[in-house]
Amino acid sequence: NAGVTQTPKFQVLKTGQSMTLQCAQDMNHNSMYWYRQDPGMGLRLIYYSASEGTTDKGEVPNGYNVSRLNKREFSLRLESAAPSQTSVYFCASSPLAGGSNTQYFGPGTRLTVL
Amino acid sequence: AQTVTQSQPEMSVQEAETVTLSCTYDTSENNYYLFWYKQPPSRQMILVIRQEAYKQQNATENRLSVNFQKAAKSFSLKISDSQLGDTAMYFCAFTLYTGANSKLTFGKGITLSVRP
């Protein structure tokens, strides 16, 4: 089992460019999450998908969109990147929705917006 | 809204010694879960220990144990016999014991360095 995989690992964008971060899990988990990690801020939830076919906003959704493509895949899209979106992005999954379920994290994507 | 506070940004400990990482949280609810996540330099976060608020017994996991004080809203992590592999960032996290929309709230993290 690969667990949670993310692509790419690193990305540099110019302001205004768009890109999609990909996330896939092979653990047959129902729920998936996108976080961003900034220095001194901990992890903040961007969007989550409690189950296939549903998505909901988290704490910091502005400037992002998500797609739960199928049970395995959950992508995060930046339509017009801004320097404030420079961050490390983590995808996570859990067997069921609800924070009490252990979340399994991917290795992260380091994004720099110039 | 729930908050999680980790007031120490960095700590350092000698190998084989014991270190305690502090975490406090704020909630008006009675049923919740608390977690400690470890993020080593490789960046991949892993859950190291969890505590259910309704359980009075403190969780333990090998060299790791927590000191959960519900009345004080405190949830500290003790690492005994520190090893070089314990060098990492540690995040305290909180979630309410409520259905599908309950989400994790993380503290800002603490960087732990284990010295040889």
Coordinates of C-alpha atoms in Angstrom, one line a residue:
Chain A
N1 CA 0.0 0.0 0.0
A2 CA 1.3 3.4 -0.9
G3 CA -1.1 5.1 1.5
V4 CA -1.7 8.8 0.5
T5 CA 0.3 10.1 -2.5
Q6 CA 0.5 13.6 -3.7
T7 CA 1.9 15.1 -6.9
P8 CA 3.8 17.2 -7.5
K9 CA 6.3 17.3 -4.6
F10 CA 7.4 20.8 -5.5
Q11 CA 6.0 23.5 -7.7
V12 CA 6.9 27.1 -8.6
L13 CA 4.2 29.3 -10.1
K14 CA 4.0 32.9 -11.2
T15 CA 1.2 35.1 -9.9
G16 CA -2.0 34.5 -11.9
Q17 CA -1.1 31.0 -13.1
S18 CA -3.3 28.1 -12.3
M19 CA -2.5 24.6 -11.2
T20 CA -4.0 21.4 -9.8
L21 CA -2.6 19.5 -6.9
Q22 CA -3.4 15.8 -7.1
C23 CA -4.0 13.5 -4.2
A24 CA -4.8 9.8 -4.2
Q25 CA -5.3 7.2 -1.5
D26 CA -5.4 3.4 -1.8
M27 CA -6.8 2.6 1.7
N28 CA -10.4 2.6 0.6
H29 CA -11.0 5.6 2.9
N30 CA -14.3 7.5 2.6
S31 CA -13.1 10.9 3.7
M32 CA -10.3 13.2 2.3
Y33 CA -8.9 16.5 3.3
W34 CA -6.7 19.3 2.1
Y35 CA -4.6 21.4 4.5
R36 CA -2.1 24.1 4.2
Q37 CA 0.9 24.5 6.5
D38 CA 2.5 27.9 7.0
P39 CA 5.3 28.8 9.4
G40 CA 4.0 29.5 12.9
M41 CA 0.4 28.7 11.8
G42 CA 0.1 25.0 12.2
L43 CA -2.2 23.2 9.7
R44 CA -5.3 24.8 8.5
L45 CA -8.1 23.0 6.7
I46 CA -8.9 24.2 3.2
Y47 CA -11.6 21.8 2.0
Y48 CA -12.7 18.4 2.9
S49 CA -14.8 15.6 1.4
A50 CA -16.7 13.5 4.0
S51 CA -17.6 11.0 1.3
E52 CA -17.5 10.5 -2.4
G53 CA -19.6 13.1 -4.1
T54 CA -19.5 15.6 -1.3
T55 CA -17.2 18.5 -0.6
D56 CA -17.3 21.2 2.1
K57 CA -15.3 24.3 3.0
G58 CA -12.9 24.3 5.8
E59 CA -11.2 27.2 7.6
V60 CA -9.4 28.9 4.6
P61 CA -11.2 28.0 1.4
N62 CA -10.8 31.3 -0.5
G63 CA -8.8 31.0 -3.7
Y64 CA -9.2 27.3 -4.0
N65 CA -11.5 24.7 -5.5
V66 CA -11.7 21.0 -5.1
S67 CA -12.9 18.0 -6.9
R68 CA -13.6 14.6 -5.5
L69 CA -13.1 12.7 -8.7
N70 CA -13.8 9.3 -7.2
K71 CA -13.4 7.5 -3.9
R72 CA -9.6 7.4 -4.4
E73 CA -8.8 10.9 -5.7
F74 CA -9.3 14.4 -4.3
S75 CA -7.7 17.3 -6.2
L76 CA -7.1 20.9 -5.2
R77 CA -7.1 23.7 -7.8
L78 CA -5.7 27.1 -7.6
E79 CA -7.3 29.1 -10.4
S80 CA -5.2 32.3 -10.1
A81 CA -2.3 31.8 -7.8
A82 CA -1.3 34.5 -5.4
P83 CA 1.9 34.9 -3.4
S84 CA -0.2 34.4 -0.2
Q85 CA -0.8 30.9 -1.4
T86 CA 2.9 30.0 -1.0
S87 CA 2.7 27.2 1.4
V88 CA 3.1 23.5 2.0
Y89 CA -0.1 21.6 1.1
F90 CA -1.0 18.3 2.7
C91 CA -3.7 15.9 1.6
A92 CA -5.1 13.4 4.2
S93 CA -7.6 10.7 4.3
S94 CA -9.6 8.9 7.0
P95 CA -11.8 5.8 7.0
L96 CA -14.8 7.7 8.0
A97 CA -15.7 11.4 8.3
G98 CA -15.3 13.0 11.7
G99 CA -12.2 14.2 13.4
S100 CA -12.2 11.3 15.8
N101 CA -11.1 9.0 13.0
T102 CA -7.3 8.9 12.5
Q103 CA -6.2 10.9 9.5
Y104 CA -3.4 9.6 7.3
F105 CA -1.3 12.2 5.6
G106 CA 0.5 12.4 2.3
P107 CA 4.1 13.7 2.0
G108 CA 3.0 17.2 1.0
T109 CA 3.5 19.6 -1.9
R110 CA 5.7 22.6 -1.4
L111 CA 4.3 25.4 -3.6
T112 CA 6.0 28.8 -4.2
V113 CA 4.1 31.6 -5.9
L114 CA 6.3 34.4 -7.2
Chain B
A1 CA -14.8 28.0 18.3
Q2 CA -12.2 25.6 19.7
T3 CA -8.6 26.7 19.9
V4 CA -5.4 24.8 20.6
T5 CA -2.4 26.5 22.0
Q6 CA 1.2 25.3 21.9
S7 CA 3.1 28.1 23.6
Q8 CA 6.6 26.7 23.3
P9 CA 7.9 27.0 19.7
E10 CA 11.1 25.0 20.2
M11 CA 12.6 22.6 22.7
S12 CA 15.8 20.7 22.9
V13 CA 16.6 17.6 24.9
Q14 CA 19.6 15.4 25.4
E15 CA 19.4 11.9 24.0
A16 CA 18.1 9.4 26.6
E17 CA 16.5 12.1 28.7
T18 CA 12.8 12.9 29.2
V19 CA 11.0 15.8 27.7
T20 CA 7.4 17.1 28.0
L21 CA 5.6 19.1 25.3
S22 CA 2.8 21.3 26.4
C23 CA -0.6 21.8 24.9
T24 CA -3.7 23.6 26.1
Y25 CA -7.1 23.8 24.4
D26 CA -10.3 25.7 24.9
T27 CA -13.7 24.3 24.4
S28 CA -17.1 24.4 26.2
E29 CA -17.9 20.9 25.0
N30 CA -17.6 17.8 27.1
N31 CA -16.9 15.1 24.6
Y32 CA -13.9 15.4 22.3
Y33 CA -10.7 13.8 21.2
L34 CA -7.1 15.0 21.5
F35 CA -4.2 14.0 19.4
W36 CA -0.4 14.4 19.0
Y37 CA 0.9 14.3 15.5
K38 CA 4.6 14.0 14.7
Q39 CA 6.1 15.6 11.6
P40 CA 9.8 14.5 11.1
P41 CA 12.1 16.4 8.7
S42 CA 10.7 14.2 5.9
R43 CA 7.5 16.2 6.3
Q44 CA 5.1 13.2 6.5
M45 CA 2.8 13.6 9.4
I46 CA 1.9 10.6 11.5
L47 CA -0.4 10.2 14.5
V48 CA 1.6 9.2 17.6
I49 CA -1.0 9.1 20.3
R50 CA -4.7 10.0 20.9
Q51 CA -6.9 10.5 24.0
E52 CA -10.6 10.3 24.3
A53 CA -11.9 12.9 26.7
Y54 CA -14.3 10.5 28.4
K55 CA -11.5 8.2 29.4
Q56 CA -9.8 9.1 32.7
Q57 CA -6.8 6.9 32.0
N58 CA -3.9 8.6 30.2
A59 CA -3.0 7.2 26.9
T60 CA 0.4 5.6 26.5
E61 CA 2.3 4.3 23.5
N62 CA 5.7 2.8 24.1
R63 CA 8.0 5.7 25.2
L64 CA 5.2 8.2 24.8
S65 CA 2.6 9.1 27.3
V66 CA 0.2 11.9 27.8
N67 CA -0.9 13.9 30.9
F68 CA -4.5 14.7 30.2
Q69 CA -6.0 17.1 32.7
K70 CA -9.6 17.8 31.6
A71 CA -10.4 20.4 34.2
A72 CA -7.3 22.4 33.3
K73 CA -7.8 21.8 29.6
S74 CA -4.3 20.6 29.3
F75 CA -2.9 17.8 27.2
S76 CA 0.9 17.4 27.4
L77 CA 3.1 14.8 25.7
K78 CA 5.9 13.1 27.6
I79 CA 8.7 11.4 25.6
S80 CA 10.9 9.2 27.7
D81 CA 14.3 7.9 26.8
S82 CA 14.5 10.4 23.9
Q83 CA 16.1 9.1 20.7
L84 CA 17.5 11.0 17.7
G85 CA 14.6 9.8 15.7
D86 CA 12.3 11.8 17.9
T87 CA 13.6 15.0 16.4
A88 CA 10.5 16.4 14.7
M89 CA 7.8 19.0 14.8
Y90 CA 4.9 17.9 17.1
F91 CA 1.4 19.1 16.7
C92 CA -1.4 18.9 19.2
A93 CA -4.8 18.6 17.7
F94 CA -8.4 18.6 18.9
T95 CA -11.8 17.5 17.5
L96 CA -15.3 17.4 18.9
Y97 CA -17.0 14.1 19.3
T98 CA -19.8 14.9 16.8
G99 CA -20.5 13.4 13.4
A100 CA -19.2 13.8 10.0
N101 CA -18.5 17.5 10.0
S102 CA -16.3 17.5 13.1
K103 CA -12.8 18.6 12.0
L104 CA -9.3 18.6 13.4
T105 CA -8.0 21.9 14.9
F106 CA -4.2 22.0 15.1
G107 CA -1.9 24.0 17.3
K108 CA 1.0 25.8 15.8
G109 CA 3.4 23.0 16.6
I110 CA 6.6 22.7 18.5
T111 CA 10.0 21.8 17.1
L112 CA 11.8 19.2 19.2
S113 CA 15.5 18.7 18.7
V114 CA 17.2 15.7 20.3
R115 CA 20.9 16.2 20.9
P116 CA 23.4 13.3 20.7

